[in-house]
mmCIF file with all atom_site columns, C-alpha atoms in Angstrom:
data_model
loop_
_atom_site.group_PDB
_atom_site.id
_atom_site.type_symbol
_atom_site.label_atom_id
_atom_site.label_alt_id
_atom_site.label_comp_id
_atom_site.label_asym_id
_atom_site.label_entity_id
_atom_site.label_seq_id
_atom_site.pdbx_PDB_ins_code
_atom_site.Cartn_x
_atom_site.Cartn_y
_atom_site.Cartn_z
_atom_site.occupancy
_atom_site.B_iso_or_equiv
_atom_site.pdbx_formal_charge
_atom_site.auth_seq_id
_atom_site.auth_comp_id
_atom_site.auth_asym_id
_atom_site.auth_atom_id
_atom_site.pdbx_PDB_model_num
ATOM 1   C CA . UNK A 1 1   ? 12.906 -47.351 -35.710 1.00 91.00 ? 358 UNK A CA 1
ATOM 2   C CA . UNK A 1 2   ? 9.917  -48.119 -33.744 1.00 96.00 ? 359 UNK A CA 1
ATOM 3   C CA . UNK A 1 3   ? 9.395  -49.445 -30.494 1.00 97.00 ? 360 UNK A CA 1
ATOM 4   C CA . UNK A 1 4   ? 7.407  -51.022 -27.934 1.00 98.00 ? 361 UNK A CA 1
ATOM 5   C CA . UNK A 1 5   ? 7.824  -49.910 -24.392 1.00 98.00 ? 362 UNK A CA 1
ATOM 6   C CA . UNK A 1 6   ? 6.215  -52.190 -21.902 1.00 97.00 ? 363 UNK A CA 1
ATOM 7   C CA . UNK A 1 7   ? 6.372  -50.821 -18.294 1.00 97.00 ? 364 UNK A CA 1
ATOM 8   C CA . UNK A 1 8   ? 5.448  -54.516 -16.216 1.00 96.00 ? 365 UNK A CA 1
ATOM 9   C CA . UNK A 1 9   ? 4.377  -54.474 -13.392 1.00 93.00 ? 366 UNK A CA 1
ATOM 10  C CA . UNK A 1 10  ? 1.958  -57.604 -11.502 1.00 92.00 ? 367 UNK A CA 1
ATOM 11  C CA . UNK A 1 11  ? -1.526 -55.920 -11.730 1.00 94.00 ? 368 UNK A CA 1
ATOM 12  C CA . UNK A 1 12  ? -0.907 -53.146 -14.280 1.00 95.00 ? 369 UNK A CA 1
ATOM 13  C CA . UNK A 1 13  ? 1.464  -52.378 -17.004 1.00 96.00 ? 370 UNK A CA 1
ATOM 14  C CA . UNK A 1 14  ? 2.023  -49.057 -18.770 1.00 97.00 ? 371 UNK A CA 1
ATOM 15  C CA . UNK A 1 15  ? 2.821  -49.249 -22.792 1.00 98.00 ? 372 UNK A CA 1
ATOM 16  C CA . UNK A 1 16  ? 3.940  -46.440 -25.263 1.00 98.00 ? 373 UNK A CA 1
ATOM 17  C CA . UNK A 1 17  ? 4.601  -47.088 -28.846 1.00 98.00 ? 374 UNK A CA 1
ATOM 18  C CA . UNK A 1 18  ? 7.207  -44.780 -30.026 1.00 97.00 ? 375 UNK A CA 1
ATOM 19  C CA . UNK A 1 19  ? 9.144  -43.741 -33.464 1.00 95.00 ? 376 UNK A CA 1
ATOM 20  C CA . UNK A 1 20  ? 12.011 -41.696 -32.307 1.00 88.00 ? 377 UNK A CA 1
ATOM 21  C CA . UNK A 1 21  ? 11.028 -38.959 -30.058 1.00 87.00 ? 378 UNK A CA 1
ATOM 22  C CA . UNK A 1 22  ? 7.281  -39.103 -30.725 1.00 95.00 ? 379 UNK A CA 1
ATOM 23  C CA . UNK A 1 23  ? 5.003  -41.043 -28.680 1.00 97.00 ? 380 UNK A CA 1
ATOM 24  C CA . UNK A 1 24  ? 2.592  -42.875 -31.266 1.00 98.00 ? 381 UNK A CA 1
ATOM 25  C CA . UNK A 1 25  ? 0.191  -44.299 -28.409 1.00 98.00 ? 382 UNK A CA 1
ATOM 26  C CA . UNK A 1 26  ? 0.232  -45.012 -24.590 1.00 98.00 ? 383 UNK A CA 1
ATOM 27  C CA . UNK A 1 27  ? -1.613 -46.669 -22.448 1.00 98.00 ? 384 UNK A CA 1
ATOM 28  C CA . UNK A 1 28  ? -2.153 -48.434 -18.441 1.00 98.00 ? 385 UNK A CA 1
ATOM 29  C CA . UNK A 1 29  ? -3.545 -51.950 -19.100 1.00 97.00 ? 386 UNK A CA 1
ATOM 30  C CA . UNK A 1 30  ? -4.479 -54.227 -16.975 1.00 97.00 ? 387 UNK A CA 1
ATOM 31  C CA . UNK A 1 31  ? -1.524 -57.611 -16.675 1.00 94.00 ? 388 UNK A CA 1
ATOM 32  C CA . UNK A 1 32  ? -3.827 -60.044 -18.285 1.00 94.00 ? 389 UNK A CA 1
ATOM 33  C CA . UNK A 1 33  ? -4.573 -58.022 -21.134 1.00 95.00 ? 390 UNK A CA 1
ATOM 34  C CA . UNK A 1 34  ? -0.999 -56.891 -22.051 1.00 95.00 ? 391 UNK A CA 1
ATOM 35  C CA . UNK A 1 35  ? -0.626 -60.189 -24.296 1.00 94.00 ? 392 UNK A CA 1
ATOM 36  C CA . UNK A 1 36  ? -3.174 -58.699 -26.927 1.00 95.00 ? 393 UNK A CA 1
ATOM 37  C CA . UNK A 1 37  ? -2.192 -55.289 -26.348 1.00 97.00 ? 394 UNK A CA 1
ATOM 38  C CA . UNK A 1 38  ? 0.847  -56.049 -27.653 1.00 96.00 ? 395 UNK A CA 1
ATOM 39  C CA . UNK A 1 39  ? 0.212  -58.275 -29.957 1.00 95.00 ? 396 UNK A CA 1
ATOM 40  C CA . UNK A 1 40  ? -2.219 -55.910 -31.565 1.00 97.00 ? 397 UNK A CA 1
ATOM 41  C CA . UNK A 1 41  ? 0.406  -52.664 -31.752 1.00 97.00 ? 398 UNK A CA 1
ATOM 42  C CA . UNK A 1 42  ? 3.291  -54.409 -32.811 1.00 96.00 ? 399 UNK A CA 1
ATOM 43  C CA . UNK A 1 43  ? 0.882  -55.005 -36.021 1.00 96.00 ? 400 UNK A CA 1
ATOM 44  C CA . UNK A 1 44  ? -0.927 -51.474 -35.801 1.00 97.00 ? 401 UNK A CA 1
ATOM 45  C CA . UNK A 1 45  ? 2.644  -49.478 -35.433 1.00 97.00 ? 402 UNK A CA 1
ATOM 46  C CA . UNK A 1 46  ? 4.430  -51.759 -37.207 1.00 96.00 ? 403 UNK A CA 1
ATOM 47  C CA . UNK A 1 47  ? 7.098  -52.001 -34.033 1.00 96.00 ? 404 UNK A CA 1
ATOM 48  C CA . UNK A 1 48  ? 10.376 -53.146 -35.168 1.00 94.00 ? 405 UNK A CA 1
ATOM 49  C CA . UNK A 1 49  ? 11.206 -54.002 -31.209 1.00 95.00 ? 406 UNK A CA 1
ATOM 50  C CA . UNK A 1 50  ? 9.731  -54.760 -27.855 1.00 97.00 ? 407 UNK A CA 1
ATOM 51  C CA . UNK A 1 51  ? 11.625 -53.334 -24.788 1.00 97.00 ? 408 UNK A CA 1
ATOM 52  C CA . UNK A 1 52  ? 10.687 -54.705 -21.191 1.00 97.00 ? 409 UNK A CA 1
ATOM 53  C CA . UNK A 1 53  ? 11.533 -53.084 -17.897 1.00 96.00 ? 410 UNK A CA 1
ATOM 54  C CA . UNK A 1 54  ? 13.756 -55.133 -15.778 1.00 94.00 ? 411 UNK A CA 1
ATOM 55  C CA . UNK A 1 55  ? 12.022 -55.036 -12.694 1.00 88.00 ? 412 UNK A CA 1
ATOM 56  C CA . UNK A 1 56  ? 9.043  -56.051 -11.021 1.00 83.00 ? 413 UNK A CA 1
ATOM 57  C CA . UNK A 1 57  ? 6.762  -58.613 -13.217 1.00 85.00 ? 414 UNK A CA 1
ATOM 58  C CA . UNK A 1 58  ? 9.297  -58.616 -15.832 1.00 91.00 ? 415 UNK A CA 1
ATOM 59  C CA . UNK A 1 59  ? 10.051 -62.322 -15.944 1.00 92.00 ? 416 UNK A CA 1
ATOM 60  C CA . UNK A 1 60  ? 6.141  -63.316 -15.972 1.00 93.00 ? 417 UNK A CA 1
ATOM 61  C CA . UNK A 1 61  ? 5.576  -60.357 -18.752 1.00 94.00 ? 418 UNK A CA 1
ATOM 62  C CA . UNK A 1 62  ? 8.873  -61.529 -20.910 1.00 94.00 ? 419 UNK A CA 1
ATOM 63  C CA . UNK A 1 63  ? 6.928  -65.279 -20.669 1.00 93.00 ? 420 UNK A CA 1
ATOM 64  C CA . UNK A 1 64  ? 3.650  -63.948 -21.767 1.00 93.00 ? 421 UNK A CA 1
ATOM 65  C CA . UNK A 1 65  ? 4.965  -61.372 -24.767 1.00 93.00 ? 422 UNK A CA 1
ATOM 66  C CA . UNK A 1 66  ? 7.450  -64.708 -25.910 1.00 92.00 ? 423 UNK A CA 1
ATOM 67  C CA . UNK A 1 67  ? 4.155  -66.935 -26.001 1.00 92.00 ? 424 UNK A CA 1
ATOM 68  C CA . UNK A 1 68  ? 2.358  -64.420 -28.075 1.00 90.00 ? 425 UNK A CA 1
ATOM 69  C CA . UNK A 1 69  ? 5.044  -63.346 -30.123 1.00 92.00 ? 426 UNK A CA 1
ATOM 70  C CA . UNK A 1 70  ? 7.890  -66.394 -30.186 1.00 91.00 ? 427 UNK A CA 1
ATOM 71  C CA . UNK A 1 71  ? 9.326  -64.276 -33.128 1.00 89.00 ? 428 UNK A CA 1
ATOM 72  C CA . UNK A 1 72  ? 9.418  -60.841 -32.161 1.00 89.00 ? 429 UNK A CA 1
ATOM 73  C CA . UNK A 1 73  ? 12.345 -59.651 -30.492 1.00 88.00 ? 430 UNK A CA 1
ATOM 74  C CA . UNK A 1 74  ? 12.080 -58.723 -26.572 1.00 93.00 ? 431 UNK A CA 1
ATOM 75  C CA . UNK A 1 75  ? 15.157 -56.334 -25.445 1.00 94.00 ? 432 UNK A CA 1
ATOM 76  C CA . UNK A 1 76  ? 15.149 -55.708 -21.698 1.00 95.00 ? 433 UNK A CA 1
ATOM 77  C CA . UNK A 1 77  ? 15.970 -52.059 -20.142 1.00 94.00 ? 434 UNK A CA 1
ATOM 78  C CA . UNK A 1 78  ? 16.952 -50.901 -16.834 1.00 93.00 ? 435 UNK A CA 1
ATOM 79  C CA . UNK A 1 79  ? 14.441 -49.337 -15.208 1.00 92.00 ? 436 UNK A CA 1
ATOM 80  C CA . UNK A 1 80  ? 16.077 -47.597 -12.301 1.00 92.00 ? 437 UNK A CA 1
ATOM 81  C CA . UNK A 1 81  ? 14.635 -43.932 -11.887 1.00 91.00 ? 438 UNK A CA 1
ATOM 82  C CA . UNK A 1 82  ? 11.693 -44.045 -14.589 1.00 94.00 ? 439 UNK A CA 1
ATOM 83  C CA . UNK A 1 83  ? 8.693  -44.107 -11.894 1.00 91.00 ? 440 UNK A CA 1
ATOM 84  C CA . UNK A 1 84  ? 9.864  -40.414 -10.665 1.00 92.00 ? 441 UNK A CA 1
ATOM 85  C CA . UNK A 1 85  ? 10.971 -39.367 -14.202 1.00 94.00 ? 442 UNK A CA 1
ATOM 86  C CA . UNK A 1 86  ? 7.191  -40.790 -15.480 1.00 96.00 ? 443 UNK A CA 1
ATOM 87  C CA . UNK A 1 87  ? 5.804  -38.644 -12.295 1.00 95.00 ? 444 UNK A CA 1
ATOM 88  C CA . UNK A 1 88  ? 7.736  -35.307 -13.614 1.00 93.00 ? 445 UNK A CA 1
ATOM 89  C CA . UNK A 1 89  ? 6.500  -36.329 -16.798 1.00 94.00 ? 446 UNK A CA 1
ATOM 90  C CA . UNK A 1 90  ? 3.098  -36.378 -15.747 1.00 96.00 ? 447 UNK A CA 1
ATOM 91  C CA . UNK A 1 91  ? 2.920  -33.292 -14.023 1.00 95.00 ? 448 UNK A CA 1
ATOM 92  C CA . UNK A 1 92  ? 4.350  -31.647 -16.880 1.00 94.00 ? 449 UNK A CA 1
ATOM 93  C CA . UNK A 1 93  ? 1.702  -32.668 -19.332 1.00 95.00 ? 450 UNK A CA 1
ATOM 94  C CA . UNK A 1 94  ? -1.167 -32.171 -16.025 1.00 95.00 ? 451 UNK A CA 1
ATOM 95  C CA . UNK A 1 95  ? -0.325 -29.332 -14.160 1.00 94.00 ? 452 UNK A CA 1
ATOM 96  C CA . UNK A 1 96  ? -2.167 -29.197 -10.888 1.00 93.00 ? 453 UNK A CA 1
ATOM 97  C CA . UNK A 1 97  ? -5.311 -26.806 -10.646 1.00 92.00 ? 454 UNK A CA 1
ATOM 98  C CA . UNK A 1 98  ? -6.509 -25.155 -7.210  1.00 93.00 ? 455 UNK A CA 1
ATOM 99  C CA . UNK A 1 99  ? -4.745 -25.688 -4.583  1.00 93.00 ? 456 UNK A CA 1
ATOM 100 C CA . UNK A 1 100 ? -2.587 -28.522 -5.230  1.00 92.00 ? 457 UNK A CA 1
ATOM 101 C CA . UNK A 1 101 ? -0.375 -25.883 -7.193  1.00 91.00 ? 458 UNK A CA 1
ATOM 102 C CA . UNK A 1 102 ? 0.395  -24.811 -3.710  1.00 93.00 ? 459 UNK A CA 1
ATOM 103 C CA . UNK A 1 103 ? 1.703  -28.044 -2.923  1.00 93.00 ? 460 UNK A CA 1
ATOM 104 C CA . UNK A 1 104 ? 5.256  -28.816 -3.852  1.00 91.00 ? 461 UNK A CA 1
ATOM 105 C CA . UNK A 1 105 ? 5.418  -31.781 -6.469  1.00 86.00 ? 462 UNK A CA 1
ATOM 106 C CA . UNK A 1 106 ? 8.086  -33.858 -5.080  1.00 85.00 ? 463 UNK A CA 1
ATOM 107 C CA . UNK A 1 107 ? 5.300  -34.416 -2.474  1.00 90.00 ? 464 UNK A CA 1
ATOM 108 C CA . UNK A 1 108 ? 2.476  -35.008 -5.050  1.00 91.00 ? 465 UNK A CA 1
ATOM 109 C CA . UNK A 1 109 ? 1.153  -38.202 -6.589  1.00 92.00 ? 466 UNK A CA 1
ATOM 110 C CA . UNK A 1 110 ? -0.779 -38.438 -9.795  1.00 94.00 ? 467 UNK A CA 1
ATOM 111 C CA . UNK A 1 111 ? -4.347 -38.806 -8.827  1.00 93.00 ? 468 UNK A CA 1
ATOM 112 C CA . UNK A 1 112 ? -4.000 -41.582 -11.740 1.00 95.00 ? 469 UNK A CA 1
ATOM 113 C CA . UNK A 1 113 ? -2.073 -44.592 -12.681 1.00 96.00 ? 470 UNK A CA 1
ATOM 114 C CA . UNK A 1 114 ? 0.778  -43.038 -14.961 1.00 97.00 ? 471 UNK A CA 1
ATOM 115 C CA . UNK A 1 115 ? 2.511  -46.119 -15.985 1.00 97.00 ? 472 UNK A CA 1
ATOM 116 C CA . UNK A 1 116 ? 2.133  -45.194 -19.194 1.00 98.00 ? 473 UNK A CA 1
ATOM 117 C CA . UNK A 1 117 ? 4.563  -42.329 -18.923 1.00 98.00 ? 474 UNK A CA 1
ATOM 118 C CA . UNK A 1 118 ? 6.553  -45.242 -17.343 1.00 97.00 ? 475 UNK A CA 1
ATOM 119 C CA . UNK A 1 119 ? 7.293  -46.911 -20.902 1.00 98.00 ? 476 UNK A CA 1
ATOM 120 C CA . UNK A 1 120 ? 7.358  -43.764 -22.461 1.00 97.00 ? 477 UNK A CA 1
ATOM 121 C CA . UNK A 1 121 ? 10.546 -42.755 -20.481 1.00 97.00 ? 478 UNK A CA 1
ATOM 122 C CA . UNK A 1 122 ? 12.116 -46.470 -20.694 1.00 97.00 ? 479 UNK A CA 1
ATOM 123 C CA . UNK A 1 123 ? 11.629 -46.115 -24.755 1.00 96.00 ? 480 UNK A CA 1
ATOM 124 C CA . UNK A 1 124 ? 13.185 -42.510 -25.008 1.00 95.00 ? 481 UNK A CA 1
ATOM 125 C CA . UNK A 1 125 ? 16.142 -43.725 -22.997 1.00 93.00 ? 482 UNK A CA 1
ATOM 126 C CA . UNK A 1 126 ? 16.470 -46.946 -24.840 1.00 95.00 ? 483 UNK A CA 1
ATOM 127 C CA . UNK A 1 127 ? 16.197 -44.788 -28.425 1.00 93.00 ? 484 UNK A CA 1
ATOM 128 C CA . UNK A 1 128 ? 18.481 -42.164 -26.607 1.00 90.00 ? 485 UNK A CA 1
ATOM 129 C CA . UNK A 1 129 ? 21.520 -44.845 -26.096 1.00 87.00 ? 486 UNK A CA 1
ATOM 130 C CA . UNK A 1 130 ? 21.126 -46.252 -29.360 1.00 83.00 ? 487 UNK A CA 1
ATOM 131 C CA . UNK A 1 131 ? 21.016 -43.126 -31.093 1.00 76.00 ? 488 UNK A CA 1
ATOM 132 C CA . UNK A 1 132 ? 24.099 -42.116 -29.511 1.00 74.00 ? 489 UNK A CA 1
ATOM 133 C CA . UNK A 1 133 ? 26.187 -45.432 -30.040 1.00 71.00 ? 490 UNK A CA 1
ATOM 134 C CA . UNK A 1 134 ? 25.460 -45.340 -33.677 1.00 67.00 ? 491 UNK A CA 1
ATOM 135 C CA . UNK A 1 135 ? 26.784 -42.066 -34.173 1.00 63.00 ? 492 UNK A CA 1
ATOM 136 C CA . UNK A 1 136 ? 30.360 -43.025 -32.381 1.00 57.00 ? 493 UNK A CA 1
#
């Protein structure tokens, strides 16, 4: 199965296109431009389902994905914890250099948006749960 993860938020929104455990494509776009995005993955990945974050933006995203895409099913996640699982995520794939390795990460922010790693997380949990329900 493949999905799309969209990460909303009101100025930027993170997206990953997934097939099980590997990431196909990610990306931080900007809110207005998340329609096409979309639009234009679901087609590129041939994405079986869209999954939305519950949380902030997701109401005004969920309008502007069902506008584009009236057909295309829209499945939304909880999203409690992802921002500091995306950050852990981030760091793992960016290790700091100099002397920010001397800093402890729980006190480190990415010195970029890493939204992206948002969605990422949201679709590996969402894949995660339904992997696990279909084998009970």
């Amino acid at each position: 199965m493949r999905v799309l993860a969209v990460d909303p938020g009101r100025e930027k929104c993170g997206v990953a296109a997934m097939e099980e455990s590997t990431v196909l494509a990610r990306a931080v776009v900007p809110a207005p431009r998340l329609a096409g995005v979309v639009a234009e993955w679901t087609t590129r990945y041939r994405i079986d389902r869209i999954l939305l974050g519950n949380r902030t933006g997701s109401e005004a995203i969920h309008r502007m994905i069902a506008a584009s895409l009236p057909t295309f099913p829209v499945i939304l996640v909880a999203e409690t914890g992802t921002t500091l699982d995306a950050r852990t995520r981030y760091f793992r794939d960016h290790p700091p250099r100099g002397w920010r390795r001397l800093v402890p990460m729980t006190l480190q922010i990415p010195p970029e948006p890493y939204d992206d790693y948002a969605a990422v997380v949201l679709a590996e949990r969402y894949l995660t749960k339904r992997k696990s329900s279909d084998t009970q």
